Amino acid sequence: MMEVGGNASANSIYEAYIPEGYTKPGPDASHEERAKFIRSKYESQEFLKHSLRIVSTKSTKSTKSSRQSSFAKTLMDSFRTTSGSKKMEGMVEFIGMLKVKVVKGTNLAIRDMMTSDPYVILKLGQQTVQTAVVKSNLNPVWNEELMLSVPEQFGSISLKVFDHDIFSADDIMGEAEIDLQPLITSAIAFGDAGMFDDMQIGKWLKSNDNALVEDSIVNIIDGKVKQDMLIKLQNVECGELNLELEWLSLNH
């Protein structure tokens, strides 16, 4: 539930197809009415999107952990096995595309006499893309969109900022790891984002173990799954980056 944005977002999945005329029990409903609704919602999955429902021949005494594991697997399988949802390049199987807009940098580190010539490199798997170099600027504005294919076994995006030098090796100006799990999990859970109004569907929480300046929200905006983030560059004296991520399903 945390990965898809909390109780409200989970309800939008598990209650996506409540039949017309069916009334959800309110606060004054009896215990029996509420229990029946909860069983219909979670055990029978009567209101869940059909492609995400778990069909099991096992006993109804399955453990809670096995049901959670099955649901997670079903989410992934339903996304991966949809006709036309995979793209093969060599031996690598891709499940979607990621558009990363490198918006701007703020208070970047000095690596020349009084300034730097920064550019950004992103790496995902075997793919590497980079922005243009911005000359003599510690607060560069790129507004540059970079495209990455997302492999089935995806990891984090490795981000590095460098100072471009002509007569020596480029100096590093900081780095960070971008966790894609919240974005992709949310996108898979909601399927066709064009069916939903603008809403929050996920969140990457700021912690001591990541480079976020603040929580990063995953939203559906105009039928697209997007995530804005403010990153504090690591292993450097200063510097932040603004990024905008957008998930592009191979089905659309």
Short mmCIF file of C-alpha atoms in Angstrom, two decimals:
data_model
loop_
_atom_site.label_atom_id
_atom_site.label_comp_id
_atom_site.label_asym_id
_atom_site.label_seq_id
_atom_site.Cartn_x
_atom_site.Cartn_y
_atom_site.Cartn_z
CA MET A 1 0.00 0.00 0.00
CA MET A 2 2.87 2.38 0.75
CA GLU A 3 4.35 1.77 -2.70
CA VAL A 4 1.14 2.75 -4.49
CA GLY A 5 0.45 5.80 -2.35
CA GLY A 6 -1.40 4.64 0.77
CA ASN A 7 -4.96 3.59 1.56
CA ALA A 8 -6.70 5.96 -0.87
CA SER A 9 -4.66 4.73 -3.81
CA ALA A 10 -5.04 1.09 -2.77
CA ASN A 11 -8.83 1.61 -2.66
CA SER A 12 -8.76 3.02 -6.18
CA ILE A 13 -7.34 -0.35 -7.29
CA TYR A 14 -9.34 -2.76 -5.11
CA GLU A 15 -12.58 -0.79 -5.55
CA ALA A 16 -12.13 0.11 -9.21
CA TYR A 17 -15.12 -1.91 -10.42
CA ILE A 18 -17.82 -1.70 -7.75
CA PRO A 19 -21.11 -2.64 -9.50
CA GLU A 20 -23.61 0.10 -10.20
CA GLY A 21 -26.15 0.29 -7.37
CA TYR A 22 -23.80 -1.39 -4.89
CA THR A 23 -23.38 0.72 -1.76
CA LYS A 24 -20.12 0.66 0.17
CA PRO A 25 -20.79 0.23 3.92
CA GLY A 26 -20.53 3.49 5.85
CA PRO A 27 -19.33 4.18 9.40
CA ASP A 28 -22.74 3.23 10.81
CA ALA A 29 -22.93 -0.13 9.02
CA SER A 30 -23.11 -3.30 11.07
CA HIS A 31 -20.09 -5.50 11.69
CA GLU A 32 -21.57 -8.17 9.41
CA GLU A 33 -22.03 -5.73 6.52
CA ARG A 34 -18.50 -4.41 6.81
CA ALA A 35 -17.01 -7.91 7.13
CA LYS A 36 -18.90 -9.06 4.03
CA PHE A 37 -17.65 -6.06 2.05
CA ILE A 38 -14.03 -6.61 3.16
CA ARG A 39 -14.16 -10.29 2.18
CA SER A 40 -15.64 -9.36 -1.21
CA LYS A 41 -12.99 -6.69 -1.70
CA TYR A 42 -9.83 -8.53 -0.65
CA GLU A 43 -10.53 -12.28 -0.56
CA SER A 44 -12.88 -12.61 -3.53
CA GLN A 45 -11.42 -9.58 -5.33
CA GLU A 46 -14.87 -8.85 -6.76
CA PHE A 47 -14.13 -5.16 -7.39
CA LEU A 48 -10.57 -5.57 -8.70
CA LYS A 49 -9.54 -5.14 -12.33
CA HIS A 50 -9.99 -8.56 -13.97
CA SER A 51 -6.42 -8.80 -15.24
CA LEU A 52 -5.07 -8.34 -11.71
CA ARG A 53 -7.23 -10.95 -9.99
CA ILE A 54 -5.45 -13.93 -8.47
CA VAL A 55 -6.85 -17.29 -9.45
CA SER A 56 -5.74 -19.99 -7.03
CA THR A 57 -6.67 -23.65 -6.61
CA LYS A 58 -5.14 -23.74 -3.14
CA SER A 59 -7.09 -23.90 0.07
CA THR A 60 -8.62 -20.67 1.37
CA LYS A 61 -6.37 -21.13 4.41
CA SER A 62 -3.40 -19.74 2.48
CA THR A 63 -1.23 -17.51 4.57
CA LYS A 64 -1.33 -13.73 4.39
CA SER A 65 2.26 -13.60 3.16
CA SER A 66 1.55 -16.00 0.29
CA ARG A 67 -1.43 -13.90 -0.82
CA GLN A 68 0.71 -10.76 -0.77
CA SER A 69 3.42 -12.51 -2.76
CA SER A 70 0.87 -13.82 -5.26
CA PHE A 71 -0.66 -10.38 -5.73
CA ALA A 72 2.75 -8.80 -6.36
CA LYS A 73 3.58 -11.55 -8.86
CA THR A 74 0.22 -11.15 -10.57
CA LEU A 75 0.80 -7.39 -10.94
CA MET A 76 4.12 -8.02 -12.64
CA ASP A 77 2.89 -10.93 -14.75
CA SER A 78 -0.19 -9.10 -15.94
CA PHE A 79 2.01 -6.28 -17.17
CA ARG A 80 4.72 -8.44 -18.70
CA THR A 81 2.53 -10.96 -20.51
CA THR A 82 0.15 -8.51 -22.19
CA SER A 83 0.31 -8.89 -25.96
CA GLY A 84 2.81 -6.47 -27.42
CA SER A 85 4.11 -5.37 -24.04
CA LYS A 86 7.65 -6.66 -24.54
CA LYS A 87 10.44 -5.49 -26.74
CA MET A 88 13.47 -7.66 -27.39
CA GLU A 89 16.89 -6.20 -28.10
CA GLY A 90 19.53 -8.92 -28.22
CA MET A 91 19.16 -11.00 -25.06
CA VAL A 92 17.58 -8.18 -23.02
CA GLU A 93 13.81 -7.98 -22.60
CA PHE A 94 12.29 -4.54 -22.08
CA ILE A 95 8.99 -3.82 -20.33
CA GLY A 96 8.68 -0.09 -20.97
CA MET A 97 10.37 3.21 -21.65
CA LEU A 98 11.42 5.92 -19.26
CA LYS A 99 11.60 9.58 -20.22
CA VAL A 100 13.89 11.49 -17.85
CA LYS A 101 13.79 15.26 -18.08
CA VAL A 102 16.88 16.78 -16.51
CA VAL A 103 15.44 20.15 -15.56
CA LYS A 104 18.14 22.10 -13.77
CA GLY A 105 20.98 22.08 -11.26
CA THR A 106 21.31 24.36 -8.25
CA ASN A 107 24.45 25.46 -6.39
CA LEU A 108 26.67 22.92 -8.10
CA ALA A 109 30.28 22.43 -7.04
CA ILE A 110 33.12 24.56 -8.41
CA ARG A 111 35.66 22.51 -10.35
CA ASP A 112 37.41 25.21 -12.43
CA MET A 113 38.78 28.55 -11.22
CA MET A 114 35.44 30.10 -10.24
CA THR A 115 32.83 27.95 -11.95
CA SER A 116 32.20 24.64 -13.75
CA ASP A 117 30.97 23.33 -17.13
CA PRO A 118 28.47 20.71 -15.94
CA TYR A 119 26.72 17.87 -17.73
CA VAL A 120 24.72 14.89 -16.45
CA ILE A 121 25.17 11.20 -17.26
CA LEU A 122 22.45 8.62 -16.59
CA LYS A 123 23.06 4.88 -16.69
CA LEU A 124 20.49 2.07 -16.54
CA GLY A 125 21.76 -1.43 -17.16
CA GLN A 126 23.99 -1.26 -20.23
CA GLN A 127 22.50 2.03 -21.45
CA THR A 128 24.19 5.39 -20.97
CA VAL A 129 22.76 8.78 -21.95
CA GLN A 130 23.92 12.31 -21.21
CA THR A 131 22.90 15.94 -21.41
CA ALA A 132 24.66 18.73 -23.22
CA VAL A 133 27.43 20.66 -21.47
CA VAL A 134 26.42 24.02 -19.99
CA LYS A 135 29.40 26.36 -20.03
CA SER A 136 30.48 28.31 -16.92
CA ASN A 137 27.34 27.84 -14.87
CA LEU A 138 26.79 26.55 -11.31
CA ASN A 139 23.01 26.83 -11.73
CA PRO A 140 22.53 25.27 -15.18
CA VAL A 141 19.14 24.87 -16.84
CA TRP A 142 19.01 21.91 -19.23
CA ASN A 143 15.32 21.09 -19.70
CA GLU A 144 16.64 18.15 -21.69
CA GLU A 145 14.70 14.89 -22.16
CA LEU A 146 16.64 11.62 -22.19
CA MET A 147 15.11 8.25 -23.09
CA LEU A 148 15.94 4.89 -21.49
CA SER A 149 14.54 1.43 -22.16
CA VAL A 150 13.58 -0.36 -18.92
CA PRO A 151 14.69 -4.01 -18.77
CA GLU A 152 12.57 -6.67 -17.12
CA GLN A 153 15.17 -7.02 -14.37
CA PHE A 154 15.59 -3.29 -13.80
CA GLY A 155 17.66 -1.68 -11.08
CA SER A 156 18.29 1.90 -10.07
CA ILE A 157 19.41 4.66 -12.38
CA SER A 158 22.96 5.74 -11.72
CA LEU A 159 23.25 9.54 -12.03
CA LYS A 160 26.55 11.41 -12.18
CA VAL A 161 27.38 15.06 -12.79
CA PHE A 162 30.71 15.98 -14.37
CA ASP A 163 32.65 19.14 -15.15
CA HIS A 164 33.76 19.15 -18.78
CA ASP A 165 37.48 19.79 -19.29
CA ILE A 166 39.38 20.06 -22.56
CA PHE A 167 42.94 19.35 -21.49
CA SER A 168 42.34 16.91 -18.60
CA ALA A 169 39.91 14.25 -17.41
CA ASP A 170 36.44 15.48 -16.54
CA ASP A 171 35.98 16.04 -12.81
CA ILE A 172 33.03 14.51 -10.99
CA MET A 173 30.60 16.94 -9.36
CA GLY A 174 28.41 14.50 -7.46
CA GLU A 175 26.27 11.43 -7.97
CA ALA A 176 23.05 9.73 -6.87
CA GLU A 177 21.00 6.56 -7.27
CA ILE A 178 17.40 6.89 -8.53
CA ASP A 179 15.04 4.17 -7.29
CA LEU A 180 12.57 3.26 -10.07
CA GLN A 181 10.50 0.82 -8.01
CA PRO A 182 7.84 3.30 -6.76
CA LEU A 183 7.20 4.66 -10.27
CA ILE A 184 7.08 1.33 -12.09
CA THR A 185 5.10 -0.47 -9.35
CA SER A 186 2.50 2.29 -9.43
CA ALA A 187 2.34 2.33 -13.22
CA ILE A 188 1.84 -1.44 -13.34
CA ALA A 189 -0.84 -1.36 -10.65
CA PHE A 190 -2.93 1.24 -12.45
CA GLY A 191 -2.46 -0.07 -15.98
CA ASP A 192 -3.91 2.37 -18.51
CA ALA A 193 -3.35 5.74 -16.83
CA GLY A 194 -5.58 7.38 -19.42
CA MET A 195 -8.60 5.86 -17.68
CA PHE A 196 -7.99 7.86 -14.50
CA ASP A 197 -8.35 11.49 -13.48
CA ASP A 198 -5.31 13.35 -12.14
CA MET A 199 -4.34 11.77 -8.83
CA GLN A 200 -1.46 10.65 -6.63
CA ILE A 201 -0.69 6.95 -7.08
CA GLY A 202 2.66 6.44 -5.38
CA LYS A 203 5.51 7.90 -3.39
CA TRP A 204 9.27 7.50 -2.94
CA LEU A 205 9.94 8.43 0.67
CA LYS A 206 12.90 10.55 1.70
CA SER A 207 15.26 8.71 4.04
CA ASN A 208 18.87 8.67 5.21
CA ASP A 209 19.50 5.89 2.69
CA ASN A 210 18.64 7.89 -0.43
CA ALA A 211 19.46 11.22 -2.05
CA LEU A 212 16.00 12.79 -1.91
CA VAL A 213 15.65 16.31 -0.54
CA GLU A 214 11.94 15.65 0.03
CA ASP A 215 9.39 12.90 -0.65
CA SER A 216 8.95 12.29 -4.37
CA ILE A 217 5.32 11.83 -5.49
CA VAL A 218 4.14 9.64 -8.36
CA ASN A 219 1.10 11.16 -10.07
CA ILE A 220 -1.22 10.55 -12.95
CA ILE A 221 -1.30 13.86 -14.84
CA ASP A 222 -3.27 14.20 -18.09
CA GLY A 223 -3.31 10.43 -18.49
CA LYS A 224 0.44 10.04 -17.95
CA VAL A 225 2.38 8.54 -15.02
CA LYS A 226 4.93 11.10 -13.86
CA GLN A 227 7.27 11.66 -10.94
CA ASP A 228 9.07 14.87 -9.98
CA MET A 229 12.07 14.72 -7.69
CA LEU A 230 14.66 16.97 -6.11
CA ILE A 231 17.98 15.19 -5.64
CA LYS A 232 20.83 16.20 -3.33
CA LEU A 233 24.05 15.12 -5.02
CA GLN A 234 26.14 12.71 -2.97
CA ASN A 235 29.90 12.54 -2.30
CA VAL A 236 30.33 16.23 -3.07
CA GLU A 237 30.34 19.46 -1.10
CA CYS A 238 27.11 20.86 -2.57
CA GLY A 239 24.58 20.70 -5.39
CA GLU A 240 21.01 19.64 -6.19
CA LEU A 241 19.24 18.46 -9.34
CA ASN A 242 15.60 18.68 -10.40
CA LEU A 243 14.34 15.73 -12.44
CA GLU A 244 11.01 14.78 -14.01
CA LEU A 245 10.37 11.11 -14.83
CA GLU A 246 7.62 9.77 -17.07
CA TRP A 247 6.70 6.11 -17.58
CA LEU A 248 5.89 5.06 -21.14
CA SER A 249 4.19 1.68 -21.49
CA LEU A 250 4.98 -0.31 -24.61
CA ASN A 251 1.22 -0.88 -24.99
CA HIS A 252 0.56 2.78 -25.80
#
